[in-house]
mmCIF file of C-alpha atoms in Angstrom:
data_model
loop_
_atom_site.group_PDB
_atom_site.id
_atom_site.type_symbol
_atom_site.label_atom_id
_atom_site.label_comp_id
_atom_site.label_asym_id
_atom_site.label_seq_id
_atom_site.Cartn_x
_atom_site.Cartn_y
_atom_site.Cartn_z
ATOM 1 C CA GLY A 1 35.206 80.461 51.068
ATOM 2 C CA GLU A 2 36.693 80.518 47.429
ATOM 3 C CA ASP A 3 37.777 77.093 46.006
ATOM 4 C CA VAL A 4 38.722 75.938 42.714
ATOM 5 C CA GLU A 5 38.868 72.143 42.060
ATOM 6 C CA GLN A 6 40.485 70.148 39.006
ATOM 7 C CA SER A 7 41.144 66.486 38.437
ATOM 8 C CA LEU A 8 44.834 65.820 38.732
ATOM 9 C CA PHE A 9 45.620 63.752 35.746
ATOM 10 C CA LEU A 10 44.613 63.118 32.168
ATOM 11 C CA SER A 11 46.117 60.802 29.515
ATOM 12 C CA VAL A 12 45.140 61.075 25.918
ATOM 13 C CA ARG A 13 46.508 59.711 22.553
ATOM 14 C CA GLU A 14 48.147 62.265 19.935
ATOM 15 C CA GLY A 15 45.400 63.470 17.552
ATOM 16 C CA ASP A 16 42.547 63.030 20.010
ATOM 17 C CA SER A 17 40.732 65.638 21.778
ATOM 18 C CA SER A 18 41.465 66.467 25.455
ATOM 19 C CA VAL A 19 38.835 67.775 27.772
ATOM 20 C CA ILE A 20 40.106 69.302 31.262
ATOM 21 C CA ASN A 21 37.274 70.036 33.690
ATOM 22 C CA CYS A 22 37.275 72.480 36.625
ATOM 23 C CA THR A 23 34.622 73.599 39.205
ATOM 24 C CA TYR A 24 34.604 76.615 41.301
ATOM 25 C CA THR A 25 32.498 77.922 44.312
ATOM 26 C CA ASP A 26 32.467 81.608 44.085
ATOM 27 C CA SER A 27 29.409 82.638 42.409
ATOM 28 C CA SER A 28 30.827 86.402 41.905
ATOM 29 C CA SER A 29 33.599 85.244 39.709
ATOM 30 C CA THR A 30 34.109 87.740 37.003
ATOM 31 C CA TYR A 31 36.876 86.206 34.931
ATOM 32 C CA LEU A 32 38.076 82.453 34.659
ATOM 33 C CA TYR A 33 41.251 81.568 33.008
ATOM 34 C CA TRP A 34 43.361 78.596 31.785
ATOM 35 C CA TYR A 35 47.027 78.644 32.297
ATOM 36 C CA LYS A 36 49.636 76.267 31.075
ATOM 37 C CA GLN A 37 52.743 75.257 32.826
ATOM 38 C CA GLU A 38 55.588 73.300 31.316
ATOM 39 C CA PRO A 39 58.329 71.719 33.382
ATOM 40 C CA GLY A 40 60.603 74.417 35.037
ATOM 41 C CA ALA A 41 58.767 77.323 33.439
ATOM 42 C CA GLY A 42 56.345 79.874 34.631
ATOM 43 C CA LEU A 43 52.603 79.830 33.842
ATOM 44 C CA GLN A 44 51.395 80.790 30.424
ATOM 45 C CA LEU A 45 48.066 82.480 29.897
ATOM 46 C CA LEU A 46 46.280 80.418 27.302
ATOM 47 C CA THR A 47 42.937 81.896 27.400
ATOM 48 C CA TYR A 48 40.219 83.386 29.697
ATOM 49 C CA ILE A 49 36.423 83.916 29.599
ATOM 50 C CA PHE A 50 34.445 86.641 31.097
ATOM 51 C CA SER A 51 31.628 85.292 33.404
ATOM 52 C CA ASN A 52 28.732 86.412 31.138
ATOM 53 C CA MET A 53 30.087 84.377 28.200
ATOM 54 C CA ASP A 54 29.243 80.596 27.673
ATOM 55 C CA MET A 55 31.825 79.673 25.149
ATOM 56 C CA LYS A 56 35.185 81.133 23.775
ATOM 57 C CA GLN A 57 37.103 79.448 20.914
ATOM 58 C CA ASP A 58 40.747 80.277 19.913
ATOM 59 C CA GLN A 59 42.199 77.955 17.332
ATOM 60 C CA ARG A 60 42.557 74.449 18.906
ATOM 61 C CA LEU A 61 41.154 75.651 22.309
ATOM 62 C CA THR A 62 37.713 75.755 23.349
ATOM 63 C CA VAL A 63 36.467 76.939 26.662
ATOM 64 C CA LEU A 64 32.878 76.104 27.847
ATOM 65 C CA LEU A 65 31.384 77.864 31.036
ATOM 66 C CA ASN A 66 28.301 76.647 32.803
ATOM 67 C CA LYS A 67 27.705 79.469 35.251
ATOM 68 C CA LYS A 68 24.746 77.695 36.996
ATOM 69 C CA ASP A 69 26.875 74.583 37.802
ATOM 70 C CA LYS A 70 29.932 76.541 38.274
ATOM 71 C CA HIS A 71 31.600 74.565 35.835
ATOM 72 C CA LEU A 72 34.601 75.404 33.274
ATOM 73 C CA SER A 73 36.076 73.254 30.836
ATOM 74 C CA LEU A 74 39.154 73.508 28.201
ATOM 75 C CA ARG A 75 39.015 71.390 25.149
ATOM 76 C CA ILE A 76 42.064 71.102 23.175
ATOM 77 C CA ALA A 77 41.482 69.681 19.553
ATOM 78 C CA ASP A 78 43.815 67.357 17.870
ATOM 79 C CA THR A 79 46.161 67.123 21.050
ATOM 80 C CA GLN A 80 49.868 67.066 20.339
ATOM 81 C CA THR A 81 52.674 65.807 22.268
ATOM 82 C CA GLY A 82 53.679 69.509 22.912
ATOM 83 C CA ASP A 83 50.586 70.078 24.730
ATOM 84 C CA SER A 84 51.814 67.950 27.610
ATOM 85 C CA ALA A 85 51.941 70.138 30.615
ATOM 86 C CA ILE A 86 50.111 70.983 33.769
ATOM 87 C CA TYR A 87 47.040 72.976 33.055
ATOM 88 C CA PHE A 88 45.738 75.522 35.909
ATOM 89 C CA CYS A 89 42.077 76.656 36.121
ATOM 90 C CA ALA A 90 41.751 80.071 38.011
ATOM 91 C CA GLU A 91 38.991 82.331 38.880
ATOM 92 C CA LYS A 92 38.937 86.122 39.816
ATOM 93 C CA SER A 93 35.962 87.439 41.833
ATOM 94 C CA GLY A 94 34.829 90.773 42.128
ATOM 95 C CA ASN A 95 37.025 93.808 41.891
ATOM 96 C CA THR A 96 39.985 92.365 43.467
ATOM 97 C CA GLY A 97 43.176 91.413 41.525
ATOM 98 C CA LYS A 98 43.473 88.112 43.412
ATOM 99 C CA LEU A 99 43.297 84.934 41.361
ATOM 100 C CA ILE A 100 42.330 81.497 43.109
ATOM 101 C CA PHE A 101 44.090 78.682 41.251
ATOM 102 C CA GLY A 102 43.093 74.899 41.084
ATOM 103 C CA GLN A 103 45.687 72.456 41.950
ATOM 104 C CA GLY A 104 46.382 71.612 38.210
ATOM 105 C CA THR A 105 45.742 68.905 35.832
ATOM 106 C CA THR A 106 48.774 67.035 34.533
ATOM 107 C CA LEU A 107 48.017 66.129 30.796
ATOM 108 C CA GLN A 108 49.994 63.289 29.199
ATOM 109 C CA VAL A 109 50.050 62.976 25.487
ATOM 110 C CA LYS A 110 51.049 59.648 24.151
ATOM 111 C CA PRO A 111 52.241 59.276 20.767
ATOM 112 C CA ASP B 1 58.765 92.325 23.650
ATOM 113 C CA ALA B 2 60.453 91.129 27.062
ATOM 114 C CA GLY B 3 58.201 89.380 29.410
ATOM 115 C CA VAL B 4 58.157 89.524 33.145
ATOM 116 C CA ILE B 5 61.792 89.062 34.261
ATOM 117 C CA GLN B 6 62.734 87.735 37.571
ATOM 118 C CA SER B 7 66.234 87.054 39.095
ATOM 119 C CA PRO B 8 67.897 84.980 40.172
ATOM 120 C CA ARG B 9 66.344 81.874 38.735
ATOM 121 C CA HIS B 10 67.683 79.734 41.280
ATOM 122 C CA GLU B 11 68.743 80.519 44.742
ATOM 123 C CA VAL B 12 70.170 78.065 47.316
ATOM 124 C CA THR B 13 70.845 79.613 50.774
ATOM 125 C CA GLU B 14 71.388 78.314 54.347
ATOM 126 C CA MET B 15 68.627 78.795 57.104
ATOM 127 C CA GLY B 16 68.817 82.197 58.833
ATOM 128 C CA GLN B 17 70.207 84.151 55.835
ATOM 129 C CA GLU B 18 68.322 86.984 54.023
ATOM 130 C CA VAL B 19 67.040 86.268 50.535
ATOM 131 C CA THR B 20 66.142 88.879 48.090
ATOM 132 C CA LEU B 21 64.232 88.017 44.926
ATOM 133 C CA ARG B 22 63.584 90.697 42.110
ATOM 134 C CA CYS B 23 61.169 91.268 39.342
ATOM 135 C CA LYS B 24 60.798 93.560 36.477
ATOM 136 C CA PRO B 25 57.271 93.547 35.372
ATOM 137 C CA ILE B 26 56.195 94.127 31.662
ATOM 138 C CA SER B 27 56.543 97.731 30.515
ATOM 139 C CA GLY B 28 53.229 99.666 31.086
ATOM 140 C CA HIS B 29 51.652 97.211 33.508
ATOM 141 C CA ASN B 30 49.896 98.705 36.337
ATOM 142 C CA SER B 31 49.749 95.858 38.528
ATOM 143 C CA LEU B 32 52.255 93.271 40.098
ATOM 144 C CA PHE B 33 51.808 90.126 41.991
ATOM 145 C CA TRP B 34 54.011 87.696 43.900
ATOM 146 C CA TYR B 35 52.992 84.098 44.161
ATOM 147 C CA ARG B 36 54.433 80.994 45.763
ATOM 148 C CA GLN B 37 54.067 77.634 44.284
ATOM 149 C CA THR B 38 54.711 74.463 46.394
ATOM 150 C CA MET B 39 53.541 70.783 45.858
ATOM 151 C CA MET B 40 51.813 70.804 49.246
ATOM 152 C CA ARG B 41 49.782 74.286 48.684
ATOM 153 C CA GLY B 42 49.889 74.767 45.085
ATOM 154 C CA LEU B 43 49.858 78.238 43.794
ATOM 155 C CA GLU B 44 49.251 81.020 46.614
ATOM 156 C CA LEU B 45 48.992 84.839 46.082
ATOM 157 C CA LEU B 46 51.382 86.450 48.545
ATOM 158 C CA ILE B 47 50.763 90.157 47.732
ATOM 159 C CA TYR B 48 49.972 92.364 44.995
ATOM 160 C CA PHE B 49 50.325 96.132 43.968
ATOM 161 C CA ASN B 50 48.536 98.517 42.050
ATOM 162 C CA ASN B 51 50.497 101.509 40.734
ATOM 163 C CA ASN B 52 53.259 100.680 43.113
ATOM 164 C CA VAL B 53 51.109 100.606 46.079
ATOM 165 C CA PRO B 54 50.540 97.272 47.983
ATOM 166 C CA ILE B 55 46.629 96.467 47.848
ATOM 167 C CA ASP B 56 46.484 93.059 49.540
ATOM 168 C CA ASP B 57 49.161 91.365 51.527
ATOM 169 C CA SER B 58 46.872 89.005 53.222
ATOM 170 C CA GLY B 59 48.929 86.153 51.682
ATOM 171 C CA MET B 60 52.232 87.021 53.022
ATOM 172 C CA PRO B 61 52.986 84.224 55.545
ATOM 173 C CA GLU B 62 54.860 85.937 58.306
ATOM 174 C CA ASP B 63 56.620 89.149 59.222
ATOM 175 C CA ARG B 64 59.789 87.484 57.803
ATOM 176 C CA PHE B 65 58.330 88.200 54.445
ATOM 177 C CA SER B 66 58.313 91.651 52.969
ATOM 178 C CA ALA B 67 57.875 93.182 49.587
ATOM 179 C CA LYS B 68 58.477 96.625 48.008
ATOM 180 C CA MET B 69 57.769 98.162 44.731
ATOM 181 C CA PRO B 70 59.952 101.477 44.743
ATOM 182 C CA ASN B 71 58.934 102.277 41.200
ATOM 183 C CA ALA B 72 56.893 100.961 38.054
ATOM 184 C CA SER B 73 59.636 98.807 36.894
ATOM 185 C CA PHE B 74 61.015 96.949 39.831
ATOM 186 C CA SER B 75 59.703 95.131 42.864
ATOM 187 C CA THR B 76 61.446 92.976 45.511
ATOM 188 C CA LEU B 77 60.396 90.115 47.855
ATOM 189 C CA LYS B 78 62.616 89.659 50.842
ATOM 190 C CA ILE B 79 62.775 86.793 53.268
ATOM 191 C CA GLN B 80 64.553 87.597 56.391
ATOM 192 C CA PRO B 81 65.549 85.185 58.184
ATOM 193 C CA SER B 82 64.926 82.342 55.740
ATOM 194 C CA GLU B 83 63.739 78.836 56.903
ATOM 195 C CA PRO B 84 63.797 75.650 55.024
ATOM 196 C CA ARG B 85 59.961 75.804 54.786
ATOM 197 C CA ASP B 86 60.246 78.620 52.638
ATOM 198 C CA SER B 87 61.747 76.642 49.823
ATOM 199 C CA ALA B 88 59.436 76.954 46.918
ATOM 200 C CA VAL B 89 59.188 78.408 43.342
ATOM 201 C CA TYR B 90 58.337 82.165 43.702
ATOM 202 C CA PHE B 91 56.626 83.694 40.717
ATOM 203 C CA CYS B 92 56.086 87.334 39.876
ATOM 204 C CA ALA B 93 53.161 88.376 37.528
ATOM 205 C CA SER B 94 52.105 91.652 36.168
ATOM 206 C CA SER B 95 48.902 92.880 34.424
ATOM 207 C CA PRO B 96 47.857 95.831 32.341
ATOM 208 C CA ALA B 97 44.574 96.350 34.055
ATOM 209 C CA PRO B 98 44.290 97.872 37.526
ATOM 210 C CA GLN B 99 42.240 94.720 38.695
ATOM 211 C CA GLY B 100 44.649 92.273 37.114
ATOM 212 C CA SER B 101 42.283 90.643 34.699
ATOM 213 C CA GLU B 102 45.077 89.277 32.504
ATOM 214 C CA GLN B 103 48.113 88.255 34.541
ATOM 215 C CA TYR B 104 51.464 87.382 32.815
ATOM 216 C CA PHE B 105 53.873 85.205 34.763
ATOM 217 C CA GLY B 106 57.672 85.431 34.870
ATOM 218 C CA PRO B 107 59.688 82.194 34.876
ATOM 219 C CA GLY B 108 59.864 82.065 38.656
ATOM 220 C CA THR B 109 62.754 81.888 41.110
ATOM 221 C CA ARG B 110 63.362 78.423 42.633
ATOM 222 C CA LEU B 111 64.459 78.913 46.305
ATOM 223 C CA THR B 112 66.025 76.206 48.275
ATOM 224 C CA VAL B 113 66.838 76.915 51.956
ATOM 225 C CA THR B 114 68.976 74.242 53.617
#
């Protein structure tokens, strides 16, 4: 069945780059997403990539997709303390509206 | 531009009571989704609507759960009777696309059933 896996925790120093990784199993995924959740808040859509793309860059965020290995990563350049949050990877397969979420990676940014 | 609006933000109720959660999607969005988030199970899709019609309700845990979307600007998720294991954060999301390519989440309703 469909499954999305992420590491649970990442700690970086302010100013460093952060790389959050995700693997998925559904080879028919059409879109892959990164969401950010701050404490007590909903999920904020950060960026998404269509499955026929390898890379997408948006300001400090770079998404890399390796479709062969079913691996997705989110790189945050010049990480700030405000980037501390839980980051969720999600995939959407086929023509359904259903998103499958990973368990989330907690990013801790130390000053 | 207002995002997805959910009410109430917090709900505390006793086991056996009926609970109704409300959602107003972003204006113009065609699809609406209800999710549940718990520590144990993470984020789970309960049900989603496209143009007010339920498309997939396979994630609804039991008959105690029901969802309606009487019009394009309002949806409810009802739990009757509620149980302690229903305690979770319930999120509503909406999307401008029929297949939900970009889903925008509301702030959630934190439900506690004692």
